[in-house]
Amino acid sequence: MPSYRSLFSDLCRRGPVRMLWRVGGTIRGRIFLASLMLSAITAILGGYAAIGIATTGQLADKTYDRSLMSINYARAASADFAAIQAAVARARLATDPGERRAQEARVNALVQSFEEDLAIAEERAQSTRAAAESAAAKEALSHWLAARREFGTGPQTADVWQALDAHASVVEQHIDLLINFTAGDGFSYRQAARALVARDVRLSMAATVFAILLSGIIAFLLSRQIVRPVAEASAVATRIAAGDLAVPVPEGGADEFGALLRAMDGMRSNIRAMMQEEVSQRRSAQGLLADAVQGSNEGIVVADAGGRIVMANARFADLLGLEPEKVAGGNIADARGSVLADTLIAMRANGTSAVERHAADGRWLRISRSPTRDGGFVAVCSDISRLKKQEDQLKRSNLQLDAALSNMLQGLCLFDAEGGLLVHNRRFCDMFGIEYGTLHPGMRLRAISSVVAAGSAFDDARALDLLLEQEDLLRAGASGALCRTIRGDMVVSVRQQPTAEGGWIATYEDVTQRFEAEARIITMARRDALTGLANRMVFSERLEDAAARLENGSGFAILCLDLDRFKEVNDTFGHPVGDALLRGVAERLQSCLRETDLLARLGGDEFAIVQSGPCPREDAVALATRLIEMFEQPFHLEDQVVAVGVSVGISLAPEHGSDPDTLLKCADLALYRAKGGGRGGWSFFDEEMDLELRKRRALENDLRLAIAHGELEVYFQPIVNLAHHRVSCCEALLRWKHPERGYVSPAEFIPLAEETGAIGAIGEWVLRRACREAASWPDGIGVAVNVSAAQFRNAAVVRAVMEALTESGLPAYRLELEITESVLLTDNVATLATLHTLKRLGVRVAMDDFGTGYSSLSYLQSFPFDKIKIDQSFVRNLDITASSRLIVRSVVGLGRSLGMTVTAEGIETEAQMEHLRLEGCDEAQGYLFSRPVPAAGIHALFDRLRRQAA
Ligand SMILES: Nc1nc2c(ncn2[C@@H]2O[C@H](COP(=O)(O)O[C@H]3[C@@H](O)[C@H](n4cnc5c(=O)[nH]c(N)nc54)O[C@@H]3COP(=O)(O)O)[C@@H](O)[C@H]2O)c(=O)[nH]1
């Protein structure tokens, strides 16, 4: 229904008729209009009655209030006038002047009352004539009063009295007329009121009848508008509800019933569409079901009470061994002889619902049969041959699993998600001393513990503890491992892990042997395998402990020990003797110590002691002295008598520092000093060593940057063939020009580079430079490059050589590598392999500084060197010691016999050169020919030497 606001706006816009038409188009609008009309009629009737009552009231008021009041006052005025006349008469008759005055005053008061009463009577008078009479009465009174004053106190004659009476009667006449007129007016009003009431009664009755009639018509029209369509709609709805979806639905108007009927029509159409949809869905579902049944891998049959096949799919026909066409409409009994038909018949007879049958063709069939309400049955037949096969396999697997479980070396328990035992093996029972078979599936760990507590053959509380501990783990839902000792010394490792199904698998392994082995390994990891002493790790720990205790005021000393001549012993007598020596040394050292001291072997022939005590300095001196004395006696080892000494470096804490590393370094520096000061001595660390250490560090830093800063340069020193007086080769010698230090000797920085590892990069750089320069020299001149032992620690030297040759284009035979004994001292086997590789490349290898080491000769045996370089110390002493001359002769002879070139270093004089030439030395190198020169000057040098030779 439209809102009042919209109705009002419609009224304004479209006009009242169109608006009424619109409102009347709906039932609610019609009811609204009818109510409006009835209300209007009631209002009109009520209004009319109110107006009538008001008019009647006015008339009553005029009749009773005004007319009667006017009459009453007119009568009062008449009474006043009578009293005036009496008072005037008494005044006339009074003899007493006082009495007379009193009467006069009374006359005046009465006159005033008369005039007031008359005024009210005039005011309430309903007609002009009554008002005129009132005015006339007042005027007559004034005449009467004037006449009385005129006569005053004159003689009281009859004329006077008559005149006065005449005036008085005029007054009375007017008052009477006033009363009469007023009474007449009141009567007229009464009459008018009666007529009005009679008319209003008639009109009201007529209007009421009219209103009743109108209301009846409206009610009739409304009921016609509402009841009939409702009845029609109800009839249609009833028929639709009864399923008659073809019933015509009346069209209806624009009102609510029209909308209702249209909605019903829509509803009916929807129901019809839905029913059609459902029917089609059901049909398609039936189709799908039929397809599913036909396409099913299971044989499906529906038979009636007589065994007649109502429906069967192709698979059923196949399992029955018949053509599908022959099955449809046939009887199960017709197929007697087939396993399927016989089984179905038998199932019907004995009432079984599911069986499995092995057919003659080897197939396994599973047949399920359910009765139908009509006495028939539905049967489903599946070929379960593969399932059976899998079952067999599963059985076999289970047997194998059982066998595996029984033969497992580990105990095993499998628990489900609720903690109930699923599987366990014999080994578990054996480990816990219970009989196999006493545990049952579903048992929880607590119950298993109880079984163990009650019946374990070992009566071991720790086994019980282990299971209870495991139970805690299980309860916490945590996987983990426990390792406990049970049954005396059996170490059991329990591992508990979740399974994919939410359960747990626990394995129990006897790890006693492994445990012992690990314990041994742990001990070994902390012990030096050769001597049984503490190793570096234990030493470091003790050092840390001692350093941590420094705060309590307890100092300590570190003694670093190094054997003198150990390498010599090793090389001379072999490693077994060297090892035996080390064991003997360890024993002797240990025998000098107190229990609170710790002796460790740090590696090779290096030992160290942490000594704690109240007076570290004095104690350390005493100990160092004792240790050195201990070595005065030789060692008797495997039929060998070996004499070695020991040097001791000492640092003190906190005097020399509190940090373990610093203290160890200090002791090491002190050892260096002790060795430098002659073997078999001891030395304390001092600040000077520290200064040296700092200097060394600064040098290390500078050296690290030397290549990048372009401070390194390669010089070349010629090596001359003594037979032909020709330069056969040049030795590459590294030079470092430091911006502040000036030229730093290679004898100083090369060892440093070797210690810090910088020699790797520096050596490669020298190789490249040397090869590049040599490539520009005459073909017959080679280049010799020094290679440190440190460069042989890995195979990088081979790669570096190959790269240098490739980059420079220098043929390999023109490159000579000079190595010292120290190269072969380290890892002999690996180093020799590297040397052989280099030789296979075509590179020449020379043994440098020959004769200065202990084992030069033995090394000549182990590798086919191309050249031997006699150390310059022998050349220098040629003139001084016969031994030098002998050595030179021997080496030359040795080289010749081994087919090696022999070069003498450090030739400074003609005599030296001549001597060596006569001895048969092949080549010579030294200041006599030239000092090392920069690469830029080498060609000039070649020219000079060529000229000199010529
Ligand atoms: N691994 C590397 N070692 C190198 C390299 N460059 C040099 N060195 C080694 O440094 C040591 C000192 O070398 P240096 O100061 O260059 O001394 C060499 C010659 O200058 C010197 N020499 C040569 N002739 C004479 C002589 O007549 N008198 C005399 N007093 N000295 C002379 O001998 C040194 C050469 O010795 P050697 O190598 O044994 O042939 C030294 O050990 C160098 O090897 C480098 O690049 N890598």
PDB file of C-alpha atoms and ligand atoms in Angstrom, residues 714 717 719 731-735 744-751 754 759 762-763 766-767 785-789 791 818 820 848-849 869 871-872 876 905-909 912 925-932, ligand 1:
ATOM      1  CA  VAL A 714     112.582 -11.196  -9.178  1.00  0.00           C
ATOM      2  CA  GLN A 717     121.872 -14.703 -10.999  1.00  0.00           C
ATOM      3  CA  ILE A 719     124.969 -20.077 -13.474  1.00  0.00           C
ATOM      4  CA  GLU A 731     118.617 -18.645 -10.612  1.00  0.00           C
ATOM      5  CA  ALA A 732     115.538 -16.574  -9.834  1.00  0.00           C
ATOM      6  CA  LEU A 733     115.998 -14.842  -6.473  1.00  0.00           C
ATOM      7  CA  LEU A 734     113.231 -12.856  -4.922  1.00  0.00           C
ATOM      8  CA  ARG A 735     113.776  -9.326  -3.714  1.00  0.00           C
ATOM      9  CA  VAL A 744     114.410  -7.053   3.182  1.00  0.00           C
ATOM     10  CA  SER A 745     116.543 -10.173   2.823  1.00  0.00           C
ATOM     11  CA  PRO A 746     114.811 -13.281   1.497  1.00  0.00           C
ATOM     12  CA  ALA A 747     116.675 -15.148   4.225  1.00  0.00           C
ATOM     13  CA  GLU A 748     114.425 -13.143   6.600  1.00  0.00           C
ATOM     14  CA  PHE A 749     111.108 -13.038   4.852  1.00  0.00           C
ATOM     15  CA  ILE A 750     111.062 -16.410   3.030  1.00  0.00           C
ATOM     16  CA  PRO A 751     110.993 -18.434   6.298  1.00  0.00           C
ATOM     17  CA  GLU A 754     106.743 -20.348   4.773  1.00  0.00           C
ATOM     18  CA  ILE A 759     104.780 -18.673   0.360  1.00  0.00           C
ATOM     19  CA  ILE A 762     104.483 -15.694  -3.467  1.00  0.00           C
ATOM     20  CA  GLY A 763     106.008 -18.864  -4.910  1.00  0.00           C
ATOM     21  CA  VAL A 766     107.862 -15.981  -8.700  1.00  0.00           C
ATOM     22  CA  LEU A 767     107.285 -18.994 -10.940  1.00  0.00           C
ATOM     23  CA  VAL A 785     113.316 -21.343  -9.272  1.00  0.00           C
ATOM     24  CA  ASN A 786     113.505 -22.099  -5.549  1.00  0.00           C
ATOM     25  CA  VAL A 787     110.525 -24.052  -4.255  1.00  0.00           C
ATOM     26  CA  SER A 788     109.948 -24.277  -0.485  1.00  0.00           C
ATOM     27  CA  ALA A 789     108.850 -27.329   1.396  1.00  0.00           C
ATOM     28  CA  GLN A 791     104.710 -25.363  -1.411  1.00  0.00           C
ATOM     29  CA  GLU A 818     115.529 -26.103  -6.709  1.00  0.00           C
ATOM     30  CA  THR A 820     116.201 -28.408  -0.309  1.00  0.00           C
ATOM     31  CA  ASP A 848     119.896 -27.290  -3.371  1.00  0.00           C
ATOM     32  CA  ASP A 849     122.283 -26.681  -0.453  1.00  0.00           C
ATOM     33  CA  LYS A 869     124.069 -27.801  -5.909  1.00  0.00           C
ATOM     34  CA  ASP A 871     126.269 -25.482  -0.683  1.00  0.00           C
ATOM     35  CA  GLN A 872     128.295 -22.304  -0.708  1.00  0.00           C
ATOM     36  CA  ARG A 876     133.762 -20.744   1.039  1.00  0.00           C
ATOM     37  CA  GLU A 905     127.360 -22.088  -5.287  1.00  0.00           C
ATOM     38  CA  GLY A 906     129.016 -19.009  -3.844  1.00  0.00           C
ATOM     39  CA  ILE A 907     132.024 -18.756  -6.209  1.00  0.00           C
ATOM     40  CA  GLU A 908     133.616 -15.473  -5.403  1.00  0.00           C
ATOM     41  CA  THR A 909     137.172 -15.941  -6.561  1.00  0.00           C
ATOM     42  CA  GLN A 912     137.561 -21.171  -6.229  1.00  0.00           C
ATOM     43  CA  GLN A 925     127.369 -19.684  -9.539  1.00  0.00           C
ATOM     44  CA  GLY A 926     128.563 -16.752  -7.533  1.00  0.00           C
ATOM     45  CA  TYR A 927     129.520 -13.144  -7.270  1.00  0.00           C
ATOM     46  CA  LEU A 928     132.571 -13.885  -9.392  1.00  0.00           C
ATOM     47  CA  PHE A 929     130.296 -13.965 -12.411  1.00  0.00           C
ATOM     48  CA  SER A 930     127.587 -11.645 -11.206  1.00  0.00           C
ATOM     49  CA  ARG A 931     125.449 -10.716  -8.285  1.00  0.00           C
ATOM     50  CA  PRO A 932     121.731 -11.292  -8.817  1.00  0.00           C
TER      51      PRO A 932
HETATM   52  N1  LIG B   1     111.599 -20.486  -1.779  1.00  0.00           N
HETATM   53  C1  LIG B   1     112.293 -19.431  -2.226  1.00  0.00           C
HETATM   54  N2  LIG B   1     113.454 -19.116  -1.688  1.00  0.00           N
HETATM   55  C2  LIG B   1     114.113 -18.057  -2.171  1.00  0.00           C
HETATM   56  C3  LIG B   1     113.622 -17.295  -3.200  1.00  0.00           C
HETATM   57  N3  LIG B   1     114.491 -16.309  -3.430  1.00  0.00           N
HETATM   58  C4  LIG B   1     115.472 -16.462  -2.591  1.00  0.00           C
HETATM   59  N4  LIG B   1     115.248 -17.516  -1.828  1.00  0.00           N
HETATM   60  C5  LIG B   1     116.043 -18.071  -0.784  1.00  0.00           C
HETATM   61  O1  LIG B   1     116.408 -17.121   0.123  1.00  0.00           O
HETATM   62  C6  LIG B   1     117.679 -17.385   0.629  1.00  0.00           C
HETATM   63  C7  LIG B   1     118.543 -16.145   0.535  1.00  0.00           C
HETATM   64  O2  LIG B   1     118.620 -15.787  -0.814  1.00  0.00           O
HETATM   65  P1  LIG B   1     119.519 -14.574  -1.294  1.00  0.00           P
HETATM   66  O3  LIG B   1     119.657 -13.585  -0.244  1.00  0.00           O
HETATM   67  O4  LIG B   1     118.928 -14.159  -2.609  1.00  0.00           O
HETATM   68  O5  LIG B   1     120.875 -15.231  -1.484  1.00  0.00           O
HETATM   69  C8  LIG B   1     121.149 -15.980  -2.652  1.00  0.00           C
HETATM   70  C9  LIG B   1     122.274 -15.389  -3.390  1.00  0.00           C
HETATM   71  O6  LIG B   1     122.191 -14.011  -3.485  1.00  0.00           O
HETATM   72  C10 LIG B   1     123.444 -15.871  -2.596  1.00  0.00           C
HETATM   73  N5  LIG B   1     124.710 -15.904  -3.366  1.00  0.00           N
HETATM   74  C11 LIG B   1     124.888 -16.275  -4.644  1.00  0.00           C
HETATM   75  N6  LIG B   1     126.200 -16.168  -4.954  1.00  0.00           N
HETATM   76  C12 LIG B   1     126.884 -15.811  -3.834  1.00  0.00           C
HETATM   77  C13 LIG B   1     128.184 -15.574  -3.508  1.00  0.00           C
HETATM   78  O7  LIG B   1     129.130 -15.649  -4.353  1.00  0.00           O
HETATM   79  N7  LIG B   1     128.516 -15.147  -2.250  1.00  0.00           N
HETATM   80  C14 LIG B   1     127.488 -15.047  -1.280  1.00  0.00           C
HETATM   81  N8  LIG B   1     127.867 -14.633  -0.098  1.00  0.00           N
HETATM   82  N9  LIG B   1     126.273 -15.273  -1.571  1.00  0.00           N
HETATM   83  C15 LIG B   1     125.936 -15.636  -2.809  1.00  0.00           C
HETATM   84  O8  LIG B   1     123.102 -17.191  -2.244  1.00  0.00           O
HETATM   85  C16 LIG B   1     121.651 -17.334  -2.207  1.00  0.00           C
HETATM   86  C17 LIG B   1     121.266 -18.390  -3.172  1.00  0.00           C
HETATM   87  O9  LIG B   1     121.258 -19.534  -2.460  1.00  0.00           O
HETATM   88  P2  LIG B   1     120.542 -20.856  -3.011  1.00  0.00           P
HETATM   89  O10 LIG B   1     119.043 -20.597  -3.147  1.00  0.00           O
HETATM   90  O11 LIG B   1     120.813 -21.838  -2.016  1.00  0.00           O
HETATM   91  O12 LIG B   1     121.118 -21.101  -4.336  1.00  0.00           O
HETATM   92  C18 LIG B   1     118.240 -18.504  -0.148  1.00  0.00           C
HETATM   93  O13 LIG B   1     118.200 -19.684   0.553  1.00  0.00           O
HETATM   94  C19 LIG B   1     117.345 -18.575  -1.328  1.00  0.00           C
HETATM   95  O14 LIG B   1     117.188 -19.908  -1.796  1.00  0.00           O
HETATM   96  C20 LIG B   1     112.372 -17.655  -3.782  1.00  0.00           C
HETATM   97  O15 LIG B   1     111.864 -17.045  -4.720  1.00  0.00           O
HETATM   98  N10 LIG B   1     111.750 -18.764  -3.256  1.00  0.00           N
END
